[in-house]
């Protein structure tokens, strides 16, 4: 085997999540009561555009969730370094590190250094970068070179996009359509699913991707950070962290919220009291403080048990998982309260009474009759919480109780760039990159979540 | 009313006890005081004597919950749990791991926190309600649609961006106010303005949209139609009828946070260098001062419970149908 796969805990949970989502999709397609609201979501242009962007982020995140070690050339063993598929794809970005800061598209370093000249004298100068624009002879060629490469990138993107679109239109043609009619029907729109929006979003993403592919091997498109790492690489690596925090937190908390919330509402009495007491206690602790307390404890635990966390990647991964769990503990209470209220309403309905009269066990009533009927509450909460969690990660990492400092995340990028604002001239690109990437994900998630809520919330349904 | 208050306060005791047990378990069962001492002392100076001394200085050398060497009641009282956790109920926060009096620090630092948090809160609520009312007034129109889109965009921006961008714009580019710091008296004003503005702006997207849905929910109800049928102007309907009835869901979210204003905001205070409780907590987290974190967790829970009780009382103020009993 040339490679040895490494399964991190979060990887495994991501695969589980992927499986759950796939099963749910198949289930939803087969059941009319779920298909109807989803097709309502699918008719919203804004939501479908957002979905395309979300899927792009998810694709990056999934590529970054397949970890392995490479076999070393000579020895009969594997490298200690754990890499992901994304690392391999971005190999040129990953390895081409400069000495320190450089601005986007710069070919000279950001800070001046003392250089020895051939005639023995010394002077302060901005040295050329090792990789950024290394193929250029002089700085004057830069604008033309960037222009040519961008034009080539745009051309390729448009060509690929048109080809794919052509195939799509051909595939969607109605019987008896000639070529012209099929194209006109696509341009006019008015179909149930807003294909035009989907294709427009895909086109924009393709343009961005193509520019990245054509330009990033020759320049540091988003500059480099303090230790010379390409900021584009860091931003892309952070996608997985953001997605993991947004999704796994929900996955971790969901079973507890679901079982406890429904049980409290269904059984009432002392079970209700105990569960209510538990979630009131947990929610009365301010979230940040509980997270801080838990993360501090974990840090101490890791410091005193170094043997279990020998690998940097494993340590960062454990901390990420723990952060998800503790974020889950703090965010579970509101969902639990909602589910309890919903179950209290449902348990008085006739069909539950009938099931009980027929001798159906409580466990079965809960799983067969109550869970499916509170699922819309769960779904709405999950999609609405996602963007908040992604934003929370940045704040927590800034406070120092977020993900491991060695892990790439937007919060860590912002945290690291805090002092760069004070520099003259200012180092703005790390901050800007982190904010823009985060904004893209959160905005898409918010737009999509809105559509899902509108479709599934019975109070809003018409 | 009084009976209700007493019952609610009694109900708070087991909750606070639970909070205490939880933090106690996190800090003393998951990690022993020995571990804490090692972290605090650093790798180089770890000797058994140094650890023992560190623990003795802070009173962590006692048994956790039960002291079998002591006699009588001391078996329970001469323990870490009693001395460090149960004392919190008397608001006796003890000393930080550095040796400072936490209670004194809190009393000193809550005023700067309040000076930032209270204006932010008041201006914020006023602004959000106003904007939401404007959107509700123009519901279904072009302005409303644009407003909602702007809200979604604003709420998708990280709070950190507002802080960093605002600091850059107001202090570095325009030189309007100092970039950070805090001063007493009239001087405080110039330090307070920027954090307050940024605090209000960062909440504008989410809250305006939320309040707008509250208003729209009320606008669809029968009594609003009746009010319109009586011939009231739309502005009067909104202010006299819709606003009053939408206050209940707004109060639910708003009143809870009033007591928590004392604790301040972690990000704001650390970015603007304000010597309040928020930056106090951040410093404690960064220097791994567990005693302060424990005290702040307890204080936060107490204030949250006070907020819940206040919420119930605020309902009676705006809705005469609600009676506390």
XYZ file of C-alpha atoms in Angstrom:
787
model
C 0.000 0.000 0.000
C 1.485 3.343 -0.961
C -0.673 5.100 1.590
C -2.174 4.343 4.965
C -5.555 5.842 5.763
C -5.954 7.640 9.054
C -9.416 7.956 10.548
C -9.750 10.878 12.872
C -12.748 11.007 15.182
C -14.279 13.957 13.399
C -13.753 12.224 10.037
C -15.713 9.209 11.246
C -18.524 11.418 12.510
C -18.598 13.336 9.229
C -19.064 10.051 7.371
C -21.846 9.115 9.797
C -23.471 12.476 9.191
C -23.154 12.004 5.442
C -24.826 8.602 5.743
C -27.638 10.022 7.875
C -28.250 12.824 5.388
C -28.282 10.380 2.450
C -30.776 8.099 4.205
C -32.908 11.105 5.034
C -32.853 12.287 1.420
C -33.965 8.876 0.149
C -36.655 8.760 2.836
C -37.863 12.278 2.030
C -38.098 11.532 -1.692
C -40.325 8.551 -1.009
C -42.727 10.263 1.360
C -45.145 12.846 0.071
C -45.434 14.814 3.327
C -41.684 15.463 3.250
C -41.377 15.859 -0.492
C -43.886 18.711 -0.593
C -42.038 21.142 1.715
C -38.695 20.273 0.150
C -39.975 20.989 -3.314
C -41.222 24.295 -1.959
C -37.625 24.972 -0.894
C -36.427 23.893 -4.329
C -38.651 26.485 -5.998
C -36.995 29.405 -4.192
C -34.251 30.875 -6.447
C -32.345 32.441 -3.562
C -32.340 29.192 -1.599
C -31.097 27.139 -4.545
C -28.323 29.622 -5.298
C -27.324 29.415 -1.650
C -27.428 25.622 -1.836
C -24.921 25.612 -4.709
C -22.523 27.739 -2.651
C -23.063 25.516 0.388
C -22.325 22.417 -1.674
C -19.079 23.988 -2.882
C -18.024 24.521 0.742
C -19.097 20.990 1.642
C -17.038 19.590 -1.242
C -13.929 21.355 0.064
C -14.707 20.151 3.574
C -15.153 16.536 2.443
C -11.896 16.583 0.473
C -10.245 17.747 3.647
C -11.824 14.929 5.661
C -9.987 12.045 3.991
C -6.742 11.723 5.890
C -3.802 9.463 5.181
C -0.086 9.024 5.624
C 2.237 8.565 2.713
C 4.744 5.733 2.572
C 8.279 6.989 2.795
C 10.433 6.291 -0.243
C 13.166 4.146 1.259
C 12.235 2.916 4.692
C 9.463 0.435 5.151
C 7.275 2.809 7.119
C 4.795 5.633 6.775
C 5.441 9.318 7.200
C 4.481 10.768 10.564
C 2.713 13.636 8.840
C -1.019 13.184 8.348
C -2.245 14.716 5.103
C -5.682 15.091 3.609
C -6.797 14.850 -0.003
C -7.134 18.615 -0.050
C -3.522 18.997 1.071
C -2.419 16.870 -1.863
C -4.536 18.854 -4.300
C -3.119 22.078 -2.924
C 0.425 20.729 -2.690
C 1.922 23.731 -4.559
C 0.130 26.176 -2.263
C 1.093 24.241 0.816
C 4.787 23.913 0.204
C 5.544 27.289 -1.357
C 6.024 29.306 1.795
C 7.769 32.637 1.892
C 9.818 34.029 4.751
C 7.146 36.358 6.097
C 4.313 38.694 5.051
C 3.694 39.491 1.423
C 0.752 41.338 -0.043
C -1.683 39.706 -2.492
C -0.062 39.320 -5.935
C 3.149 40.829 -4.593
C 6.471 39.846 -6.053
C 8.524 41.726 -3.481
C 8.553 41.040 0.236
C 6.437 43.216 2.504
C 9.277 44.102 4.865
C 12.620 45.491 3.838
C 15.783 43.575 4.586
C 19.461 44.361 4.474
C 20.885 42.805 1.305
C 24.493 42.380 0.287
C 25.131 43.821 -3.133
C 27.660 42.252 -5.506
C 30.112 45.124 -5.056
C 30.311 44.510 -1.335
C 28.074 47.364 -0.161
C 24.855 46.793 1.752
C 21.509 48.463 1.431
C 17.974 48.188 2.728
C 15.711 46.795 0.046
C 12.568 44.782 -0.486
C 13.868 41.432 -1.733
C 12.064 39.411 -4.384
C 9.818 36.633 -3.107
C 10.988 33.051 -3.414
C 7.828 31.889 -5.213
C 5.383 34.770 -5.724
C 5.927 35.968 -9.310
C 9.286 34.199 -9.477
C 8.860 33.612 -13.228
C 8.877 37.345 -13.945
C 12.075 39.194 -14.816
C 10.987 42.657 -13.694
C 8.111 44.086 -11.705
C 6.781 45.905 -14.798
C 5.702 42.649 -16.402
C 3.399 41.858 -13.510
C 0.212 43.628 -14.586
C 0.362 42.208 -18.111
C 1.096 38.707 -16.827
C -1.785 38.771 -14.368
C -4.093 40.135 -17.061
C -3.131 37.417 -19.553
C -3.539 34.630 -17.016
C -6.885 35.993 -15.784
C -8.146 36.236 -19.355
C -7.093 32.649 -20.004
C -8.784 31.568 -16.746
C -12.021 33.355 -17.605
C -11.963 31.901 -21.118
C -11.552 28.369 -19.825
C -14.274 28.828 -17.224
C -16.759 30.219 -19.735
C -15.956 27.413 -22.182
C -16.430 24.677 -19.574
C -19.588 26.337 -18.307
C -21.109 26.657 -21.793
C -20.284 23.022 -22.605
C -21.878 21.761 -19.390
C -24.875 24.019 -19.912
C -25.259 22.739 -23.477
C -25.314 19.158 -22.265
C -27.827 20.129 -19.598
C -30.178 21.901 -22.004
C -29.950 18.982 -24.434
C -30.762 16.546 -21.635
C -33.749 18.607 -20.473
C -35.258 19.120 -23.951
C -38.875 18.134 -24.474
C -39.864 15.774 -27.260
C -40.338 17.814 -30.430
C -38.113 20.644 -29.247
C -35.616 21.901 -31.746
C -32.339 23.340 -30.519
C -33.573 26.929 -30.495
C -36.743 26.184 -28.545
C -34.845 24.288 -25.875
C -32.400 27.154 -25.339
C -35.172 29.744 -25.325
C -37.101 27.796 -22.726
C -34.050 27.751 -20.451
C -33.469 31.492 -20.886
C -37.111 32.370 -20.296
C -37.069 30.386 -17.060
C -40.404 29.816 -15.389
C -39.711 26.188 -14.604
C -40.515 24.754 -11.194
C -36.883 24.538 -10.204
C -34.982 27.804 -10.767
C -32.340 26.356 -13.078
C -31.216 29.752 -14.256
C -30.179 30.799 -10.754
C -28.464 27.475 -10.170
C -26.473 27.793 -13.376
C -25.623 31.429 -12.774
C -24.247 30.611 -9.308
C -22.338 27.648 -10.690
C -20.884 29.918 -13.373
C -19.645 32.445 -10.819
C -18.108 29.680 -8.717
C -16.441 28.251 -11.829
C -14.930 31.643 -12.640
C -13.510 31.948 -9.127
C -12.190 28.387 -9.202
C -10.612 28.849 -12.614
C -8.892 32.086 -11.603
C -7.554 30.289 -8.557
C -6.230 27.391 -10.640
C -4.553 29.664 -13.188
C -3.135 32.286 -10.847
C -2.306 30.641 -7.535
C 0.617 28.529 -8.862
C 2.426 31.739 -9.829
C 1.318 34.257 -7.227
C 0.128 34.344 -3.646
C -3.369 35.394 -4.615
C -4.367 36.337 -1.077
C -0.874 37.103 0.163
C 1.060 35.278 2.852
C 0.892 35.458 6.626
C 3.500 36.120 9.266
C 5.393 32.871 8.733
C 4.941 33.021 4.976
C 2.108 30.496 4.553
C -0.223 31.208 1.648
C -3.425 32.762 3.011
C -5.558 31.115 0.326
C -4.387 27.726 1.564
C -5.190 28.634 5.162
C -8.647 29.903 4.227
C -9.470 26.726 2.322
C -8.245 24.524 5.168
C -10.450 26.479 7.562
C -13.577 25.487 5.637
C -13.576 22.043 7.206
C -13.244 23.434 10.727
C -16.192 25.754 10.194
C -18.357 23.009 8.726
C -17.438 20.529 11.469
C -18.356 23.021 14.191
C -21.618 23.858 12.444
C -22.756 20.302 11.787
C -21.169 17.927 14.296
C -22.298 20.059 17.216
C -25.841 19.386 16.105
C -25.143 15.703 15.550
C -23.711 15.405 19.045
C -26.547 17.219 20.789
C -29.431 15.878 18.741
C -29.946 12.466 20.408
C -30.031 14.023 23.881
C -32.350 16.860 22.948
C -34.682 14.526 21.060
C -34.941 11.767 23.675
C -35.046 14.036 26.723
C -37.372 16.604 25.202
C -39.897 14.057 23.976
C -39.626 11.976 27.159
C -40.228 15.043 29.351
C -43.307 15.996 27.378
C -44.673 12.482 27.089
C -44.163 11.086 30.594
C -44.527 14.326 32.555
C -44.376 13.864 36.354
C -41.000 13.363 37.964
C -39.204 12.588 34.695
C -40.310 15.966 33.410
C -39.102 17.617 36.623
C -35.674 16.028 36.442
C -35.185 16.889 32.765
C -36.441 20.426 33.239
C -34.102 20.854 36.197
C -31.168 19.598 34.131
C -31.702 21.934 31.232
C -32.511 24.927 33.398
C -29.261 24.377 35.270
C -27.242 24.044 32.085
C -28.824 27.025 30.391
C -28.372 29.231 33.444
C -24.603 29.098 33.007
C -23.566 31.694 30.419
C -22.490 29.687 27.366
C -19.049 31.208 26.879
C -18.137 30.609 30.514
C -19.207 26.964 30.464
C -17.209 26.436 27.279
C -14.231 28.231 28.778
C -14.412 26.132 31.922
C -14.653 22.897 29.959
C -11.876 23.781 27.508
C -9.586 24.822 30.362
C -10.194 21.467 32.005
C -9.418 19.709 28.735
C -6.195 21.670 28.361
C -5.086 20.618 31.804
C -6.059 17.027 31.067
C -4.089 17.052 27.823
C -1.089 18.610 29.517
C -1.055 15.919 32.173
C -1.711 13.008 29.791
C 0.680 13.745 26.928
C 0.993 10.056 26.027
C -2.556 9.880 24.617
C -2.058 12.887 22.364
C 1.288 12.276 20.704
C 0.298 13.628 17.295
C -0.479 17.302 16.689
C -3.299 16.417 14.303
C -4.833 13.977 16.784
C -4.635 16.501 19.580
C -6.239 19.253 17.502
C -8.913 16.812 16.370
C -9.743 15.724 19.918
C -10.065 19.317 20.970
C -12.312 20.083 17.994
C -14.566 17.170 18.873
C -14.651 18.193 22.501
C -15.520 21.742 21.483
C -18.404 20.398 19.393
C -19.610 18.356 22.355
C -19.497 21.242 24.787
C -21.104 23.617 22.274
C -23.758 20.933 21.916
C -24.310 20.883 25.676
C -24.865 24.635 25.711
C -27.126 24.743 22.660
C -29.166 21.601 23.390
C -31.319 23.177 26.009
C -33.340 25.442 23.726
C -34.172 22.590 21.337
C -35.070 20.366 24.304
C -37.484 22.992 25.613
C -39.108 23.374 22.193
C -39.514 19.608 21.791
C -41.008 19.268 25.248
C -43.596 21.914 24.441
C -44.426 20.325 21.109
C -44.793 16.867 22.676
C -47.050 18.237 25.406
C -49.399 19.371 22.643
C -49.151 16.148 20.639
C -49.695 13.709 23.503
C -53.235 14.986 24.018
C -54.211 14.209 20.419
C -56.518 11.306 19.659
C -54.084 9.182 17.699
C -51.706 8.964 20.654
C -54.628 8.065 22.939
C -55.690 5.408 20.437
C -52.197 3.965 20.288
C -52.090 3.813 24.066
C -55.508 2.152 24.219
C -54.289 -0.481 21.777
C -51.489 -1.322 24.194
C -48.591 0.127 22.220
C -45.576 0.521 24.510
C -44.359 3.958 25.494
C -41.028 3.452 23.731
C -42.843 2.583 20.525
C -45.240 5.492 20.793
C -42.272 7.804 21.182
C -40.290 6.413 18.259
C -43.142 5.681 15.853
C -45.669 8.363 16.621
C -43.926 11.260 18.319
C -40.458 11.495 16.745
C -41.708 11.840 13.154
C -44.151 14.536 14.202
C -41.603 16.726 15.947
C -39.011 16.356 13.194
C -39.888 19.704 11.631
C -38.898 21.425 14.882
C -35.571 19.568 14.833
C -34.905 20.373 11.187
C -35.675 24.075 11.557
C -33.490 24.370 14.666
C -30.610 22.510 13.034
C -30.456 24.668 9.906
C -31.020 27.892 11.822
C -28.279 27.046 14.344
C -25.656 26.267 11.729
C -24.644 29.816 10.836
C -24.634 30.901 14.466
C -22.233 28.094 15.330
C -19.844 29.011 12.502
C -19.776 32.589 13.765
C -19.401 31.406 17.371
C -16.269 29.461 16.451
C -14.534 32.678 15.422
C -15.430 34.422 18.662
C -14.431 31.451 20.809
C -11.093 31.067 19.042
C -10.535 34.757 19.566
C -11.255 34.431 23.285
C -8.792 31.542 23.390
C -11.223 28.733 24.137
C -11.923 27.703 20.554
C -10.184 25.156 18.376
C -6.561 24.173 18.917
C -4.160 27.018 18.015
C -2.385 24.656 15.582
C -5.611 24.044 13.661
C -6.514 26.190 10.672
C -9.720 28.067 11.357
C -11.131 31.461 10.505
C -11.211 32.324 14.190
C -7.518 31.530 14.567
C -6.723 33.520 11.419
C -8.554 36.549 12.820
C -6.967 36.056 16.205
C -3.504 35.851 14.665
C -4.126 38.916 12.515
C -5.221 41.057 15.445
C -1.867 42.743 15.896
C -1.273 43.104 12.172
C -3.882 45.873 12.076
C -1.526 48.080 14.048
C 1.300 47.706 11.512
C 2.110 50.514 9.141
C 1.293 49.929 6.290
C -1.453 47.638 7.440
C -1.509 43.892 6.873
C -5.153 43.502 5.954
C -5.314 40.412 3.732
C -5.431 37.663 6.361
C -8.338 39.336 8.098
C -10.113 40.093 4.849
C -9.727 36.528 3.578
C -11.058 35.019 6.802
C -14.023 37.386 6.901
C -14.922 36.901 3.237
C -14.768 33.102 3.389
C -16.797 33.078 6.601
C -19.297 35.574 5.211
C -19.860 33.416 2.097
C -20.628 30.330 4.137
C -22.800 32.062 6.722
C -24.784 34.086 4.189
C -25.494 30.991 2.100
C -26.493 29.074 5.220
C -28.788 31.884 6.380
C -30.546 32.145 3.015
C -31.022 28.399 2.797
C -32.192 28.152 6.409
C -34.805 30.834 5.790
C -36.312 28.849 2.939
C -36.314 25.646 4.992
C -38.027 27.376 7.888
C -40.651 28.924 5.663
C -41.405 25.540 4.124
C -41.518 23.465 7.306
C -42.929 25.798 9.941
C -46.654 25.005 10.119
C -47.383 28.513 11.395
C -45.979 30.009 8.207
C -47.460 27.440 5.846
C -50.370 28.602 3.769
C -46.700 38.424 44.401
C -44.366 38.126 47.390
C -45.162 34.442 47.776
C -44.381 33.960 44.119
C -41.063 35.743 44.480
C -40.091 33.645 47.494
C -41.013 30.436 45.703
C -38.980 31.394 42.660
C -35.991 32.258 44.838
C -36.246 28.919 46.635
C -36.422 27.181 43.266
C -33.189 28.931 42.324
C -31.281 27.234 45.148
C -31.178 23.707 43.670
C -30.281 25.167 40.262
C -27.358 27.107 41.677
C -26.317 24.042 43.625
C -26.341 22.124 40.353
C -24.221 24.802 38.674
C -21.818 24.608 41.579
C -21.569 20.837 41.466
C -20.992 20.941 37.716
C -18.158 23.459 37.852
C -16.734 21.716 40.877
C -16.717 18.414 39.004
C -15.112 20.052 35.952
C -12.322 21.657 37.926
C -11.633 19.207 40.721
C -12.673 15.727 39.587
C -11.606 15.820 35.945
C -8.410 17.564 36.987
C -6.921 17.245 40.429
C -5.488 20.299 42.208
C -2.081 18.715 41.541
C -2.621 19.117 37.796
C -3.589 22.744 38.275
C -0.509 23.383 40.349
C 1.686 21.840 37.668
C 0.161 24.032 34.964
C 0.429 27.164 37.062
C 3.966 26.529 38.213
C 5.224 25.675 34.766
C 7.308 22.691 33.754
C 10.598 23.811 35.228
C 9.597 24.465 38.785
C 7.537 21.346 39.392
C 8.716 19.644 42.549
C 6.494 17.851 45.053
C 7.306 20.535 47.612
C 6.407 23.367 45.263
C 3.106 21.696 44.425
C 2.316 21.127 48.095
C 3.114 24.730 48.880
C 1.039 26.026 45.977
C -1.910 23.962 47.141
C -1.522 24.961 50.788
C -1.401 28.657 49.902
C -4.722 28.411 48.099
C -6.399 25.935 50.414
C -6.493 23.166 47.791
C -4.708 20.722 50.095
C -7.919 19.653 51.790
C -9.972 16.603 50.795
C -12.513 17.200 48.031
C -15.882 16.587 49.660
C -15.390 14.573 52.863
C -12.678 15.015 55.457
C -12.377 11.826 57.522
C -9.537 13.245 59.612
C -11.622 16.037 61.093
C -14.296 15.703 63.742
C -17.994 16.497 63.821
C -19.313 19.069 61.408
C -15.784 19.844 60.282
C -15.849 16.646 58.287
C -18.005 18.453 55.771
C -16.877 22.031 56.237
C -13.128 21.477 56.160
C -13.145 20.439 52.497
C -12.481 22.070 49.170
C -16.119 21.797 48.149
C -17.367 23.634 51.208
C -14.639 26.246 51.248
C -14.430 27.011 47.574
C -17.827 26.168 46.142
C -20.487 26.513 48.825
C -18.996 29.804 50.018
C -20.047 31.257 46.689
C -23.651 31.191 47.899
C -22.748 33.889 50.394
C -21.097 35.782 47.507
C -17.782 35.140 49.207
C -15.657 34.590 46.135
C -12.414 34.059 48.009
C -9.058 34.764 46.467
C -7.871 34.191 42.925
C -5.023 31.819 42.251
C -2.823 34.887 42.046
C -3.904 35.873 45.533
C -6.169 38.822 44.703
C -9.541 39.341 46.386
C -12.054 38.370 43.675
C -15.010 40.047 45.382
C -13.154 43.370 45.453
C -12.119 43.018 41.813
C -15.695 42.320 40.768
C -17.043 45.319 42.645
C -14.414 47.531 41.017
C -14.784 46.200 37.531
C -18.551 45.965 37.172
C -18.920 49.740 36.699
C -16.889 50.025 33.486
C -18.750 46.953 32.210
C -22.051 48.568 32.987
C -20.976 51.867 31.416
C -20.560 50.076 28.086
C -23.274 47.446 28.299
C -26.174 49.553 29.541
C -26.086 52.232 26.786
C -25.530 49.508 24.196
C -28.577 47.696 25.477
C -30.871 50.717 25.678
C -29.879 52.293 22.371
C -29.934 48.834 20.786
C -33.472 47.914 21.841
C -34.756 51.323 20.823
C -33.066 51.123 17.418
C -34.153 47.548 16.703
C -37.780 48.220 17.632
C -37.809 51.380 15.511
C -36.316 49.711 12.451
C -38.594 46.698 12.831
C -41.645 48.967 13.093
C -40.572 50.802 9.937
C -40.207 47.512 8.070
C -43.554 46.312 9.405
C -45.166 49.568 8.300
C -43.893 49.081 4.751
C -44.545 45.320 4.776
C -44.836 43.706 1.380
C -43.371 46.767 -0.283
C -40.051 47.300 -1.958
C -38.517 48.919 1.139
C -39.447 45.943 3.311
C -37.874 43.421 0.923
C -34.670 45.443 0.664
C -34.643 45.882 4.439
C -34.919 42.153 5.086
C -32.159 41.373 2.578
C -29.917 43.963 4.237
C -30.725 42.401 7.624
C -29.732 38.930 6.428
C -26.486 40.290 5.002
C -25.726 42.216 8.207
C -26.362 39.192 10.397
C -24.043 37.064 8.252
C -21.069 39.246 9.079
C -18.956 38.147 11.998
C -19.197 40.326 15.108
C -15.419 40.485 15.080
C -15.568 42.211 11.701
C -17.729 44.990 13.086
C -15.297 45.533 15.925
C -12.133 45.453 13.832
C -13.645 47.410 10.943
C -15.203 49.983 13.260
C -11.971 50.513 15.147
C -10.098 50.950 11.890
C -12.615 53.372 10.439
C -13.320 55.543 13.468
C -9.962 55.569 15.175
C -7.289 54.935 12.597
C -8.709 56.611 9.508
C -10.897 59.373 10.904
C -9.198 59.871 14.299
C -12.570 60.519 15.929
C -12.056 58.627 19.175
C -9.194 56.844 20.923
C -8.703 53.305 19.656
C -9.011 51.732 23.096
C -8.727 52.453 26.782
C -10.951 53.778 29.519
C -11.112 56.822 31.731
C -13.334 58.004 34.555
C -15.691 60.982 34.703
C -16.556 63.052 31.635
C -13.530 61.612 29.912
C -15.242 58.235 29.793
C -17.633 59.432 27.114
C -15.138 59.383 24.252
C -14.077 55.866 25.184
C -17.646 54.622 25.427
C -19.066 55.965 22.157
C -17.345 53.619 19.736
C -17.985 50.342 21.621
C -21.635 51.302 22.049
C -22.110 52.145 18.370
C -20.389 48.946 17.286
C -22.356 46.897 19.796
C -25.637 48.298 18.474
C -24.670 47.870 14.810
C -23.516 44.280 15.243
C -26.912 43.271 16.589
C -28.991 45.232 14.110
C -29.469 42.564 11.424
C -30.653 39.678 13.559
C -32.764 41.630 16.012
C -34.544 43.851 13.505
C -35.549 40.800 11.515
C -36.689 38.972 14.647
C -38.793 41.871 15.903
C -40.250 42.346 12.441
C -41.639 38.789 12.540
C -43.142 39.507 15.985
C -44.894 42.579 14.589
C -46.070 40.814 11.444
C -47.525 38.010 13.550
C -49.603 40.532 15.510
C -50.611 42.495 12.414
C -52.415 39.454 11.039
C -54.720 39.180 14.058
C -58.380 40.084 14.320
C -58.079 42.944 16.791
C -55.858 44.811 14.326
C -58.528 44.479 11.660
C -61.071 45.776 14.150
C -58.868 48.737 14.972
C -58.521 49.540 11.273
C -62.278 49.129 10.791
C -62.821 51.711 13.523
C -60.978 54.084 11.234
C -57.704 54.407 13.127
C -54.709 55.521 11.110
C -52.104 52.909 10.265
C -49.504 54.624 12.459
C -51.907 54.603 15.382
C -52.682 50.937 14.848
C -48.992 50.128 14.843
C -48.046 52.149 17.912
C -51.120 51.734 20.087
C -52.076 48.163 19.303
C -49.414 46.152 17.529
C -46.426 47.478 19.476
C -48.082 46.860 22.835
C -49.008 43.284 22.004
C -45.693 42.438 20.399
C -43.951 43.550 23.578
C -44.487 40.139 25.206
C -42.248 38.147 22.843
C -39.767 41.047 22.749
C -39.585 41.223 26.548
C -38.987 37.471 26.742
C -35.675 37.885 24.996
C -34.739 41.298 26.310
C -35.344 41.303 30.062
C -33.329 38.142 30.692
C -30.141 39.862 29.617
C -30.533 42.980 31.776
C -28.840 41.524 34.889
C -26.180 39.953 32.684
C -25.159 43.454 31.576
C -23.103 43.568 34.769
C -20.793 40.922 33.380
C -20.245 42.917 30.208
C -19.175 41.615 26.862
C -16.070 39.523 26.431
C -15.156 40.675 22.924
C -16.002 44.350 23.301
C -14.063 44.780 26.511
C -10.993 42.939 25.366
C -10.861 44.758 22.019
C -11.351 48.174 23.548
C -9.205 47.601 26.618
C -12.015 48.332 29.047
C -11.212 47.191 32.593
C -14.578 45.486 33.106
C -15.687 42.010 34.081
C -15.574 40.747 30.495
C -11.894 41.440 30.079
C -11.386 40.179 33.633
C -12.833 36.834 32.572
C -10.756 36.722 29.391
C -7.593 37.446 31.338
C -8.517 34.711 33.795
C -9.091 32.254 30.959
C -5.787 33.122 29.327
C -3.810 32.888 32.558
C -5.788 29.771 33.530
C -6.941 31.243 36.814
C -9.575 28.724 37.779
C -10.816 30.500 40.894
C -11.911 33.531 38.868
C -13.575 31.424 36.162
C -15.505 29.538 38.840
C -16.627 32.759 40.475
C -17.740 34.209 37.143
C -19.687 31.064 36.223
C -21.534 31.279 39.525
C -22.173 35.014 39.209
C -23.419 34.555 35.639
C -25.901 31.882 36.706
C -27.220 33.986 39.577
C -27.758 36.938 37.259
C -29.447 34.742 34.660
C -31.921 33.437 37.234
C -32.593 36.985 38.418
C -33.250 37.822 34.776
C -35.810 35.006 34.465
C -37.665 36.263 37.530
C -37.574 39.837 36.201
C -39.028 38.587 32.915
C -42.036 37.150 34.727
C -42.586 40.432 36.517
C -42.264 42.403 33.305
C -45.116 40.355 31.813
C -47.455 41.643 34.511
C -46.506 45.182 33.571
C -47.374 44.936 29.894
C -50.164 42.339 29.992
C -52.862 42.779 32.630
C -54.085 39.213 32.011
C -50.885 37.756 33.470
C -51.049 37.245 37.229
C -48.201 35.805 39.203
C -49.366 33.252 41.731
